[in-house]
PDB file of C-alpha atoms (C1' of nucleotides) in Angstrom:
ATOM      1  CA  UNK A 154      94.468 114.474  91.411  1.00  0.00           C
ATOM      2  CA  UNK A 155      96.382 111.725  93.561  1.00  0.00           C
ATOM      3  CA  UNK A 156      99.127 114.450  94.307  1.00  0.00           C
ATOM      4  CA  UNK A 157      96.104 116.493  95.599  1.00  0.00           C
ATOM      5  CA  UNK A 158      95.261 113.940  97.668  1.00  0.00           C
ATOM      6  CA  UNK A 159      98.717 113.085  98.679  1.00  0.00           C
ATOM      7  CA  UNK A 160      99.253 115.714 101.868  1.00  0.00           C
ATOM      8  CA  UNK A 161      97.459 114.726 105.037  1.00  0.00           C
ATOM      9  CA  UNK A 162      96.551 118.176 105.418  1.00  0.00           C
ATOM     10  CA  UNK A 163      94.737 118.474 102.541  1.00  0.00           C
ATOM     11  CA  UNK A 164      92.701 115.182 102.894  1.00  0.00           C
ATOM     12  CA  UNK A 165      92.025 116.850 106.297  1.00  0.00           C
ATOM     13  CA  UNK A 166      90.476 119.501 104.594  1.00  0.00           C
ATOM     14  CA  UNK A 167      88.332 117.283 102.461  1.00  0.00           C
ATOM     15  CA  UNK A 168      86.763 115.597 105.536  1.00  0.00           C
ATOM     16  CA  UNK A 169      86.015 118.841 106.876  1.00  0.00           C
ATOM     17  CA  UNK A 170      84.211 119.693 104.096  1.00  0.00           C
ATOM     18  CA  UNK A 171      82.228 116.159 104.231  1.00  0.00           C
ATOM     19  CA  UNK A 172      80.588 118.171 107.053  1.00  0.00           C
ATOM     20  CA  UNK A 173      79.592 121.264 104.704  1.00  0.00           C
ATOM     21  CA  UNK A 174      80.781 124.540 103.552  1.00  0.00           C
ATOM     22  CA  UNK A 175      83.047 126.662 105.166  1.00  0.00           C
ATOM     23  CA  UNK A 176      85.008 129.491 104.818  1.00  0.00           C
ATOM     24  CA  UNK A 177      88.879 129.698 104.774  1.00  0.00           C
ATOM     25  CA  UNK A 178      89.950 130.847 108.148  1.00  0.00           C
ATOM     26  CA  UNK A 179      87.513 128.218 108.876  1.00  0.00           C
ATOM     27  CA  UNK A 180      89.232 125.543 107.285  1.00  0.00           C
ATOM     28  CA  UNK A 181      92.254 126.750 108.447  1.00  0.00           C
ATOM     29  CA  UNK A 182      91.135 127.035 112.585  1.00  0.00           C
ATOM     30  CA  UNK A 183      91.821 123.291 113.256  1.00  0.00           C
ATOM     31  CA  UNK A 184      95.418 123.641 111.776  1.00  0.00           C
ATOM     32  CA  UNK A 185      98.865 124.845 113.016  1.00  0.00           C
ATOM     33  CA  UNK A 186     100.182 126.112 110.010  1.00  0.00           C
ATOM     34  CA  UNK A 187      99.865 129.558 108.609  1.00  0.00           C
ATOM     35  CA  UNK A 188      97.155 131.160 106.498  1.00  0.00           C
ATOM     36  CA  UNK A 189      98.965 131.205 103.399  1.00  0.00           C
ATOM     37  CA  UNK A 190      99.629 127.517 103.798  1.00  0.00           C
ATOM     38  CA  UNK A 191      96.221 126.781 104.107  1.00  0.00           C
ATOM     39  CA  UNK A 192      94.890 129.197 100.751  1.00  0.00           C
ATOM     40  CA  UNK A 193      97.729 127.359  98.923  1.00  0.00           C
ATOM     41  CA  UNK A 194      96.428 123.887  99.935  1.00  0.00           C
ATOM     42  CA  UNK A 195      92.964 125.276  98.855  1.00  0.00           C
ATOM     43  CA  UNK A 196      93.741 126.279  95.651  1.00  0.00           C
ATOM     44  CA  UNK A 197      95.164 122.804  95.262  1.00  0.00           C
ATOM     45  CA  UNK A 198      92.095 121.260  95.502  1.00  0.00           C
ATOM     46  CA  UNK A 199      90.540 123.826  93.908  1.00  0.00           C
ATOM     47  CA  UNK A 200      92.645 123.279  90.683  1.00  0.00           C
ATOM     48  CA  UNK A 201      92.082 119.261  91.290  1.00  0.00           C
ATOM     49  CA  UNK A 202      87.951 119.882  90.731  1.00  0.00           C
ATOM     50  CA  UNK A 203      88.168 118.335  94.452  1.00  0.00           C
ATOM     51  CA  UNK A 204      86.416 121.880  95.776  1.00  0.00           C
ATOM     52  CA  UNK A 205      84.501 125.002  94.516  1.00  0.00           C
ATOM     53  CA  UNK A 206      84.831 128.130  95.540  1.00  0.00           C
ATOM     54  CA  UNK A 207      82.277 130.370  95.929  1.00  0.00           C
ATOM     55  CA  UNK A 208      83.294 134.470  96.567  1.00  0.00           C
ATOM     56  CA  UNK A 209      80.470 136.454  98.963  1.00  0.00           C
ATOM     57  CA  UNK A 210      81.814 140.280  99.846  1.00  0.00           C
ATOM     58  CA  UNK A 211      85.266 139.026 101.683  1.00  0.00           C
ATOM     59  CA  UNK A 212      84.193 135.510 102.317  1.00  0.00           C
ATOM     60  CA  UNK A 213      85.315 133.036 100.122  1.00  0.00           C
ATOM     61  CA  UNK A 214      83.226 129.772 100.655  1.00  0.00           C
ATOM     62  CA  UNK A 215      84.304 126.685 100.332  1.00  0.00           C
ATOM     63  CA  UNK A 216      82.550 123.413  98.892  1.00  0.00           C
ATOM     64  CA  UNK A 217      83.535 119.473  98.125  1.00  0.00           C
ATOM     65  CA  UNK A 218      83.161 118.859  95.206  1.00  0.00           C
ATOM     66  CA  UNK A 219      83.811 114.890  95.036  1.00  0.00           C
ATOM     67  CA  UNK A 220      82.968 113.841  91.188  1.00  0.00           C
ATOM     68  CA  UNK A 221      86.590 113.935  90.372  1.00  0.00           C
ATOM     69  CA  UNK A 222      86.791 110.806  92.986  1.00  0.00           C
ATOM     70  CA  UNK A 223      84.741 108.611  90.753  1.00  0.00           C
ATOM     71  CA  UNK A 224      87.960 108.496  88.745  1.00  0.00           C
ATOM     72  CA  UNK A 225      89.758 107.814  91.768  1.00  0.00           C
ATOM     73  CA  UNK A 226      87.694 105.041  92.830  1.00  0.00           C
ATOM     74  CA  UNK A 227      87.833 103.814  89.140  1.00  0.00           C
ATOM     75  CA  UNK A 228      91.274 103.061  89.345  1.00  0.00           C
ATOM     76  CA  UNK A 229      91.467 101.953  92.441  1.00  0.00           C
ATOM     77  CA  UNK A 230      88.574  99.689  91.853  1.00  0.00           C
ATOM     78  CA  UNK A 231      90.512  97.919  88.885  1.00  0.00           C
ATOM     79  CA  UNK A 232      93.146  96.024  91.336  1.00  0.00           C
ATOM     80  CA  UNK A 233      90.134  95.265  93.583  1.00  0.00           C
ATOM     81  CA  UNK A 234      90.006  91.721  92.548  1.00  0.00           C
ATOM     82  CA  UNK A 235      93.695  91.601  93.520  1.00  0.00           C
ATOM     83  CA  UNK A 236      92.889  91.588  97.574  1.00  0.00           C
ATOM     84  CA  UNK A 237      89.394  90.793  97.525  1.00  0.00           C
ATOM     85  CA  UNK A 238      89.887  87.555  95.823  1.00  0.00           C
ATOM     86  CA  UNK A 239      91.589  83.968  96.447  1.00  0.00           C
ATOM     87  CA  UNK A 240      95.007  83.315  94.474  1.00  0.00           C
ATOM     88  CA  UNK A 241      92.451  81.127  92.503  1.00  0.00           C
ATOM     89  CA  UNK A 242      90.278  83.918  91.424  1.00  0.00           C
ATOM     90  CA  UNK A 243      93.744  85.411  90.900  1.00  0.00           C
ATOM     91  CA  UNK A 244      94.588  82.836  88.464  1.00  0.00           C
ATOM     92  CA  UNK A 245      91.126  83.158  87.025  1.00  0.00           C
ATOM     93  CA  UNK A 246      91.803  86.621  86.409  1.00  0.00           C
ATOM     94  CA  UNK A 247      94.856  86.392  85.224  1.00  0.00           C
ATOM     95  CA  UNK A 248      93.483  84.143  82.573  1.00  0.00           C
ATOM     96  CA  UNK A 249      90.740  85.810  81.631  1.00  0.00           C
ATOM     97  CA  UNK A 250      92.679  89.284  80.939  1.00  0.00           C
ATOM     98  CA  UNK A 251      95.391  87.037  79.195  1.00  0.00           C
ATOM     99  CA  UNK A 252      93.956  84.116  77.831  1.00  0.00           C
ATOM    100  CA  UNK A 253      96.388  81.207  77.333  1.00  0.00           C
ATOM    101  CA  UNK A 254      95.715  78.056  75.137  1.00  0.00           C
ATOM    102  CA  UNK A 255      95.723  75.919  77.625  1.00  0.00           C
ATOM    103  CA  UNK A 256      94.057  72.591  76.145  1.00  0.00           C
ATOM    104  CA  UNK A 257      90.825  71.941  73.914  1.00  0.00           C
TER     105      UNK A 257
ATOM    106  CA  UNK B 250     100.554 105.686  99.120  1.00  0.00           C
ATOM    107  CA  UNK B 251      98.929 108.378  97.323  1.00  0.00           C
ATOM    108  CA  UNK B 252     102.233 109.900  96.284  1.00  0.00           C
ATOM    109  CA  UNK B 253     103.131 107.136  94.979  1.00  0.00           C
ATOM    110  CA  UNK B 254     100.187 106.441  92.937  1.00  0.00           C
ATOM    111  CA  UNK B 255     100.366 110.422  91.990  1.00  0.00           C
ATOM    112  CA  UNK B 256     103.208 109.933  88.875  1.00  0.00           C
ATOM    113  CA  UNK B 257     101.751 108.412  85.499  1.00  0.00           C
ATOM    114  CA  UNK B 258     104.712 106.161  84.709  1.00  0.00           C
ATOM    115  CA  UNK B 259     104.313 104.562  88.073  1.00  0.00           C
ATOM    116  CA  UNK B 260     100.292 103.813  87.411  1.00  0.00           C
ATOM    117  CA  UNK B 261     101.208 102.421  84.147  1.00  0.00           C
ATOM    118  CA  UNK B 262     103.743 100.169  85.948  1.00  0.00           C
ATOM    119  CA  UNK B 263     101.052  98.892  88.125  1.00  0.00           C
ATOM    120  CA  UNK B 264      98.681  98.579  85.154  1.00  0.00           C
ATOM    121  CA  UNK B 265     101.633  96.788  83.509  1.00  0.00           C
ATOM    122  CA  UNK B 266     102.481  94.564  86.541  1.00  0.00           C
ATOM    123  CA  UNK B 267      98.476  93.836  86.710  1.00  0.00           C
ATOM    124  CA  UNK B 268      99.096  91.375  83.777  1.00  0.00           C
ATOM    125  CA  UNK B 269     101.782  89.685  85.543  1.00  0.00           C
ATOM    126  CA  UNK B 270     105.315  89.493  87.211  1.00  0.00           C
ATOM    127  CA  UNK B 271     107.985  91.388  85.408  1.00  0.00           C
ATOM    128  CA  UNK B 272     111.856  91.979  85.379  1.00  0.00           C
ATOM    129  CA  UNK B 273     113.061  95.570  86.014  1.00  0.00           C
ATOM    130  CA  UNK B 274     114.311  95.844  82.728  1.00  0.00           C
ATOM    131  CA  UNK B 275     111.094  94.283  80.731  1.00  0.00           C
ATOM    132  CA  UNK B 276     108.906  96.792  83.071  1.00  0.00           C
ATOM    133  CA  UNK B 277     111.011  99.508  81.906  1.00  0.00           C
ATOM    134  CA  UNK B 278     110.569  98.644  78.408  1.00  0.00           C
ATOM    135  CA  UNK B 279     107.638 100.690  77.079  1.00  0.00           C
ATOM    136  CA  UNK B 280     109.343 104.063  78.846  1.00  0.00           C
ATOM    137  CA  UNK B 281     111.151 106.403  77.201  1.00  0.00           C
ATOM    138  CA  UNK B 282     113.169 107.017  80.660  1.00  0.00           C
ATOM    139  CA  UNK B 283     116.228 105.762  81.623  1.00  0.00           C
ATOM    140  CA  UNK B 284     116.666 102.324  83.427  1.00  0.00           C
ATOM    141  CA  UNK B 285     117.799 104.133  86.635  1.00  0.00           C
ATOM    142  CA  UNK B 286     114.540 106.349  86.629  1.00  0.00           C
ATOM    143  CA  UNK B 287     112.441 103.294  86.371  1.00  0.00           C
ATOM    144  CA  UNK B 288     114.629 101.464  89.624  1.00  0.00           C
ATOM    145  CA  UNK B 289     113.600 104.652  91.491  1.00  0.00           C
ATOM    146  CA  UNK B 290     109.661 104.702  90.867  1.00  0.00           C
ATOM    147  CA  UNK B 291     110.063 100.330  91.335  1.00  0.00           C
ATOM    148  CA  UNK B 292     111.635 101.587  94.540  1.00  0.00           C
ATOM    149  CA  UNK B 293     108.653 104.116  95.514  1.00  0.00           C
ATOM    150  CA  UNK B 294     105.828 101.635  94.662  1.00  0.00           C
ATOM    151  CA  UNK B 295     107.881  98.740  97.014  1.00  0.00           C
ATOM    152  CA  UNK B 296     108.017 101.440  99.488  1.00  0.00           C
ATOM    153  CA  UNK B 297     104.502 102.045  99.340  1.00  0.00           C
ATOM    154  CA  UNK B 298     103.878  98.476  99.761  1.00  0.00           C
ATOM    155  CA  UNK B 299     102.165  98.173  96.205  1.00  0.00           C
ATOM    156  CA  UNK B 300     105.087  95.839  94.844  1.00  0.00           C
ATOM    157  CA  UNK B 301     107.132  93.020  95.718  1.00  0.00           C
ATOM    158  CA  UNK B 302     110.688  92.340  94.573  1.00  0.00           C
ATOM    159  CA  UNK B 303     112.143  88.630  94.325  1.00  0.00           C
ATOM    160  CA  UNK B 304     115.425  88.376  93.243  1.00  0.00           C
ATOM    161  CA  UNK B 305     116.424  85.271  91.660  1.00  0.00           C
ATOM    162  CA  UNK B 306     120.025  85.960  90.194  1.00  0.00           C
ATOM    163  CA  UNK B 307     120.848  89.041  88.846  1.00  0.00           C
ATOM    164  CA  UNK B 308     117.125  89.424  87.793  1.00  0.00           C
ATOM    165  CA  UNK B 309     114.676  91.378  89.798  1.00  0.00           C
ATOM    166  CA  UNK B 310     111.275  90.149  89.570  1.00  0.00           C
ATOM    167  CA  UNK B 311     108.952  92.532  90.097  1.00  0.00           C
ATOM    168  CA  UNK B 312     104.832  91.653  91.490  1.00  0.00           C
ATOM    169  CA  UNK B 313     101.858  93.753  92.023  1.00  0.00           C
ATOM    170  CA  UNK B 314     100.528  93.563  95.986  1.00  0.00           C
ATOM    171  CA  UNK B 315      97.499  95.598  95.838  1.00  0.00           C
ATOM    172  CA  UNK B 316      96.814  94.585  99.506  1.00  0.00           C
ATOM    173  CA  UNK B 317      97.446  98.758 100.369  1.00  0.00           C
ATOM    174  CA  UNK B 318      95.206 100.090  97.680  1.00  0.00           C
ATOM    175  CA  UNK B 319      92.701  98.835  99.777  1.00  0.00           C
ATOM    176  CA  UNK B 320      93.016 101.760 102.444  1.00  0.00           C
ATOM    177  CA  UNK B 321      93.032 104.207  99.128  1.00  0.00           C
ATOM    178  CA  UNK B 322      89.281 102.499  97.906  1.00  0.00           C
ATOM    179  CA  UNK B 323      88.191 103.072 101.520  1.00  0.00           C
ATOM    180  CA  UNK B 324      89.464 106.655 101.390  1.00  0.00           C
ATOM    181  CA  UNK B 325      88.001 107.730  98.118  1.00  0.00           C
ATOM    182  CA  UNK B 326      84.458 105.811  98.628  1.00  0.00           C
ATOM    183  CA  UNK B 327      83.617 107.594 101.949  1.00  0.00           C
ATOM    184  CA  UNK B 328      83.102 110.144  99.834  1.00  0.00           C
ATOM    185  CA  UNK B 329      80.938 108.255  96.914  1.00  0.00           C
ATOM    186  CA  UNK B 330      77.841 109.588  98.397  1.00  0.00           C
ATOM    187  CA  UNK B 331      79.104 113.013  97.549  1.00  0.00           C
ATOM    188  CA  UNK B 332      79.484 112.364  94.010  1.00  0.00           C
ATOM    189  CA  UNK B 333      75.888 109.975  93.407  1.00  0.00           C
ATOM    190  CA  UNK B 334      73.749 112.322  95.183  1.00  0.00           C
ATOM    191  CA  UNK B 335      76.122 115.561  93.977  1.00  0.00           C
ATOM    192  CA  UNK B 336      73.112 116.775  90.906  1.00  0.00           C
ATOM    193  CA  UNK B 337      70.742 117.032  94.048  1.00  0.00           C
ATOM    194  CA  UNK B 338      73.083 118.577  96.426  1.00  0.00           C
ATOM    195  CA  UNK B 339      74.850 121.143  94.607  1.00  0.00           C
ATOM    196  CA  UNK B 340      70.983 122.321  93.221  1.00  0.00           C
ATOM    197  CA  UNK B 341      69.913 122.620  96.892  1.00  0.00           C
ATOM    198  CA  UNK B 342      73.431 124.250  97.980  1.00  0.00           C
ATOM    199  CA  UNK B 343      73.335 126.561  95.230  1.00  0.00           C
ATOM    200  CA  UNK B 344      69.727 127.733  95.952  1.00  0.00           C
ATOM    201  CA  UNK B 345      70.049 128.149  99.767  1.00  0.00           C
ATOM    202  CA  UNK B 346      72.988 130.815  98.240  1.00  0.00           C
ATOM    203  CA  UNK B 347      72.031 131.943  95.859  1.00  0.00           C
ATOM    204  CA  UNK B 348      68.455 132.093  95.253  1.00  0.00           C
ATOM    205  CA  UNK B 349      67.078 132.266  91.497  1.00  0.00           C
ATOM    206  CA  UNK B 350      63.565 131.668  91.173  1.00  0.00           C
ATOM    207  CA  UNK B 351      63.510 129.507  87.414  1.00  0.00           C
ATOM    208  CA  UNK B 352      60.482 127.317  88.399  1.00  0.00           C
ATOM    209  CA  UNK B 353      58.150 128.522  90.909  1.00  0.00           C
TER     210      UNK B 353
ATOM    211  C1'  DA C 183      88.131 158.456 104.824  1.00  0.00           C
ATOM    212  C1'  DA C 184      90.267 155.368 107.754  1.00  0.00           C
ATOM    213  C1'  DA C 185      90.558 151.163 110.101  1.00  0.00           C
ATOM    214  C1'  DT C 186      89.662 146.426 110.129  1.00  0.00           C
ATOM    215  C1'  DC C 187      88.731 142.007 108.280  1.00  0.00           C
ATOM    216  C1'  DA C 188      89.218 137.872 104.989  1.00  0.00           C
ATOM    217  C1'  DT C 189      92.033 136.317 101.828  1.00  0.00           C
ATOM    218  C1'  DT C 190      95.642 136.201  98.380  1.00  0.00           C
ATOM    219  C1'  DT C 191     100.145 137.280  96.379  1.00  0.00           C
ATOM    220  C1'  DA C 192     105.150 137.927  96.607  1.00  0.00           C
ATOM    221  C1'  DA C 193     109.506 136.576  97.863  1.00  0.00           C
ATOM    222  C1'  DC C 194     112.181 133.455  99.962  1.00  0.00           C
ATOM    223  C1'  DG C 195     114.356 128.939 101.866  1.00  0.00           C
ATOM    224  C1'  DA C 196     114.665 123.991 102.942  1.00  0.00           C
ATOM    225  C1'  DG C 197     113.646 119.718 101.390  1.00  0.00           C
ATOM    226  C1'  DT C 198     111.846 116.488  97.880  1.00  0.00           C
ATOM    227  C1'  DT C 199     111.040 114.691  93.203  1.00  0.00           C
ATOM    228  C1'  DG C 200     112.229 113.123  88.782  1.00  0.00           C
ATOM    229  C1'  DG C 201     115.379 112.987  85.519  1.00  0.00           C
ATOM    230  C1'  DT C 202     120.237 112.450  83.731  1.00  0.00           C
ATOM    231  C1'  DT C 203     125.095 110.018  83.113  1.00  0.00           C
ATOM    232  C1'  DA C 204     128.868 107.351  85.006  1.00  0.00           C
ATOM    233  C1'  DA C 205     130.321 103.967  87.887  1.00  0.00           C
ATOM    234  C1'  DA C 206     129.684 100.063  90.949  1.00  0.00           C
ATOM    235  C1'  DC C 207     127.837  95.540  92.246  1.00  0.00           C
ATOM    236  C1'  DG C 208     126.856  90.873  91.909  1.00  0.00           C
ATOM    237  C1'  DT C 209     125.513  87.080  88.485  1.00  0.00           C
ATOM    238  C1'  DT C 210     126.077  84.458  84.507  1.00  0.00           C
ATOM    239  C1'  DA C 211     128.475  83.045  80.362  1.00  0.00           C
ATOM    240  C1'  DT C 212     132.639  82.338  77.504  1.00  0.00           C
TER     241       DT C 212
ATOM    242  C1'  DA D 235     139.724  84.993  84.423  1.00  0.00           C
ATOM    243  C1'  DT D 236     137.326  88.003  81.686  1.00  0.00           C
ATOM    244  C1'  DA D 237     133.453  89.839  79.497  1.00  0.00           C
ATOM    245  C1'  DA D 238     128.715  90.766  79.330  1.00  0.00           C
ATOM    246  C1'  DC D 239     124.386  91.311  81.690  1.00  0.00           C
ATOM    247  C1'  DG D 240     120.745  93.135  85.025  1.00  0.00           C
ATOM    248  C1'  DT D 241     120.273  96.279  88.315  1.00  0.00           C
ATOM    249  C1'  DT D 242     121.423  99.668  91.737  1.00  0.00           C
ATOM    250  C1'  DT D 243     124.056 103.542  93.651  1.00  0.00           C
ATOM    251  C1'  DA D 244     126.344 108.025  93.342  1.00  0.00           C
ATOM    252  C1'  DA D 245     126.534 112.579  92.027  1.00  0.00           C
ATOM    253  C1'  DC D 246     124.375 116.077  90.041  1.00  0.00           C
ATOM    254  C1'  DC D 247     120.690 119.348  88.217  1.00  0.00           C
ATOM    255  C1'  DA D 248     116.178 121.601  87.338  1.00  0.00           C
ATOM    256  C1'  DA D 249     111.774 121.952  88.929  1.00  0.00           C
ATOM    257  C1'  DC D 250     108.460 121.532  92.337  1.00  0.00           C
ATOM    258  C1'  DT D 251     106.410 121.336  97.166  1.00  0.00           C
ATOM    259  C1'  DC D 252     105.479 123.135 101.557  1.00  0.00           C
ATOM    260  C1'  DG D 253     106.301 126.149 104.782  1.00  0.00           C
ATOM    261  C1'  DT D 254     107.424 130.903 106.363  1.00  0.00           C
ATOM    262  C1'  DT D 255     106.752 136.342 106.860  1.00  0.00           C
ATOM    263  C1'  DA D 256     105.502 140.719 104.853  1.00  0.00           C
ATOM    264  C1'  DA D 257     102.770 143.184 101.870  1.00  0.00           C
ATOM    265  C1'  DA D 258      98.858 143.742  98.781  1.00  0.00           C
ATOM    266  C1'  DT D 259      93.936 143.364  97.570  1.00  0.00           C
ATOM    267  C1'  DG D 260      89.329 144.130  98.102  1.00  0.00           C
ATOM    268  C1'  DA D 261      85.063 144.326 101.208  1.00  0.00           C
ATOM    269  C1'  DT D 262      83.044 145.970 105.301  1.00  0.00           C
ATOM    270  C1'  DT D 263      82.567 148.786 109.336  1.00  0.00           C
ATOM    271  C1'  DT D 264      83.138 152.984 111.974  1.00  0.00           C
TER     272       DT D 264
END
DNA sequence: AAATCATTTAACGAGTTGGTTAAACGTTAT
DNA sequence: ATAACGTTTAACCAACTCGTTAAATGATTT
């Protein structure tokens, strides 16, 4: 899932989508590489859950499909606190996740 | 940044260094791997900006700096609208395709 | 039926990753 | 000074990634 979102090229792909389906050459017109390197890319995502793939006579179309980011974003969202917050809140946090007998 | 985040032992590292600092040797602790495998991923997340080495000594001390996760949240949550309104989308997508008359 | 189109698969090569063990490095302790 | 400690570097290997080109597949058009 990260890995899949670890080549530019494939995150490229993804924002394309944002915009709707499209088919493969489609996807692939905006990039220099070869056609192969593009399907291969695709079928990354594909196996990620990231996109669906939907077969019409010759035409495969392609679809985000971005429920597998929720996972994403819950991970990320876990060290939010770590640069949203003051070294304070930090502390705060720290404490509450590891609570230390402090006095009382 | 994403690469970095892709390999499990290095989330759990971050997970681990989420409680606190850590030596190199007490992060590499709960892994089955080698010490020098676990210098290499320390050396991947510092690279990627998510950890900070102080060396005091011969000890490394290793701290989480989730400062560049930030980019990663703002990545993955351009695309949270694709995911809360996907039911909706996918039913409309799938019917402009496909057409099956179940209701009317 | 033959040609063309959209896409994938096959085979390959260069470079990277993730692991290993052995040795080196600098720090601390005896 | 010597030994032990914490960590990294070196050298190596297997597996994977990302790209290529050439050929195969299957659908459409002529």
């Amino acid at each position: 899932m990260f890995s899949a979102l670890a080549h530019p090229t494939r995150r490229a792909l993804l924002a394309r989508l944002a915009d709707g389906p499209a088919s493969v050459t489609e996807l692939a017109a905006p990039f220099a590489v070869s056609l192969p390197a593009i399907s291969k890319h695709i079928s990354v995502l594909e196996q990620a859950g990231l996109l669906q793939r939907t077969q019409s006579g010759r035409v495969h179309t392609c679809a985000l499909d971005a429920a597998p980011l929720r996972d994403a974003a819950d991970f990320v969202q876990r060290y939010q606190v770590f640069w949203t917050q003051t070294l304070d809140a930090l502390a705060a946090y720290a404490e509450a996740t590891a609570p230390e007998p402090e006095s009382d």
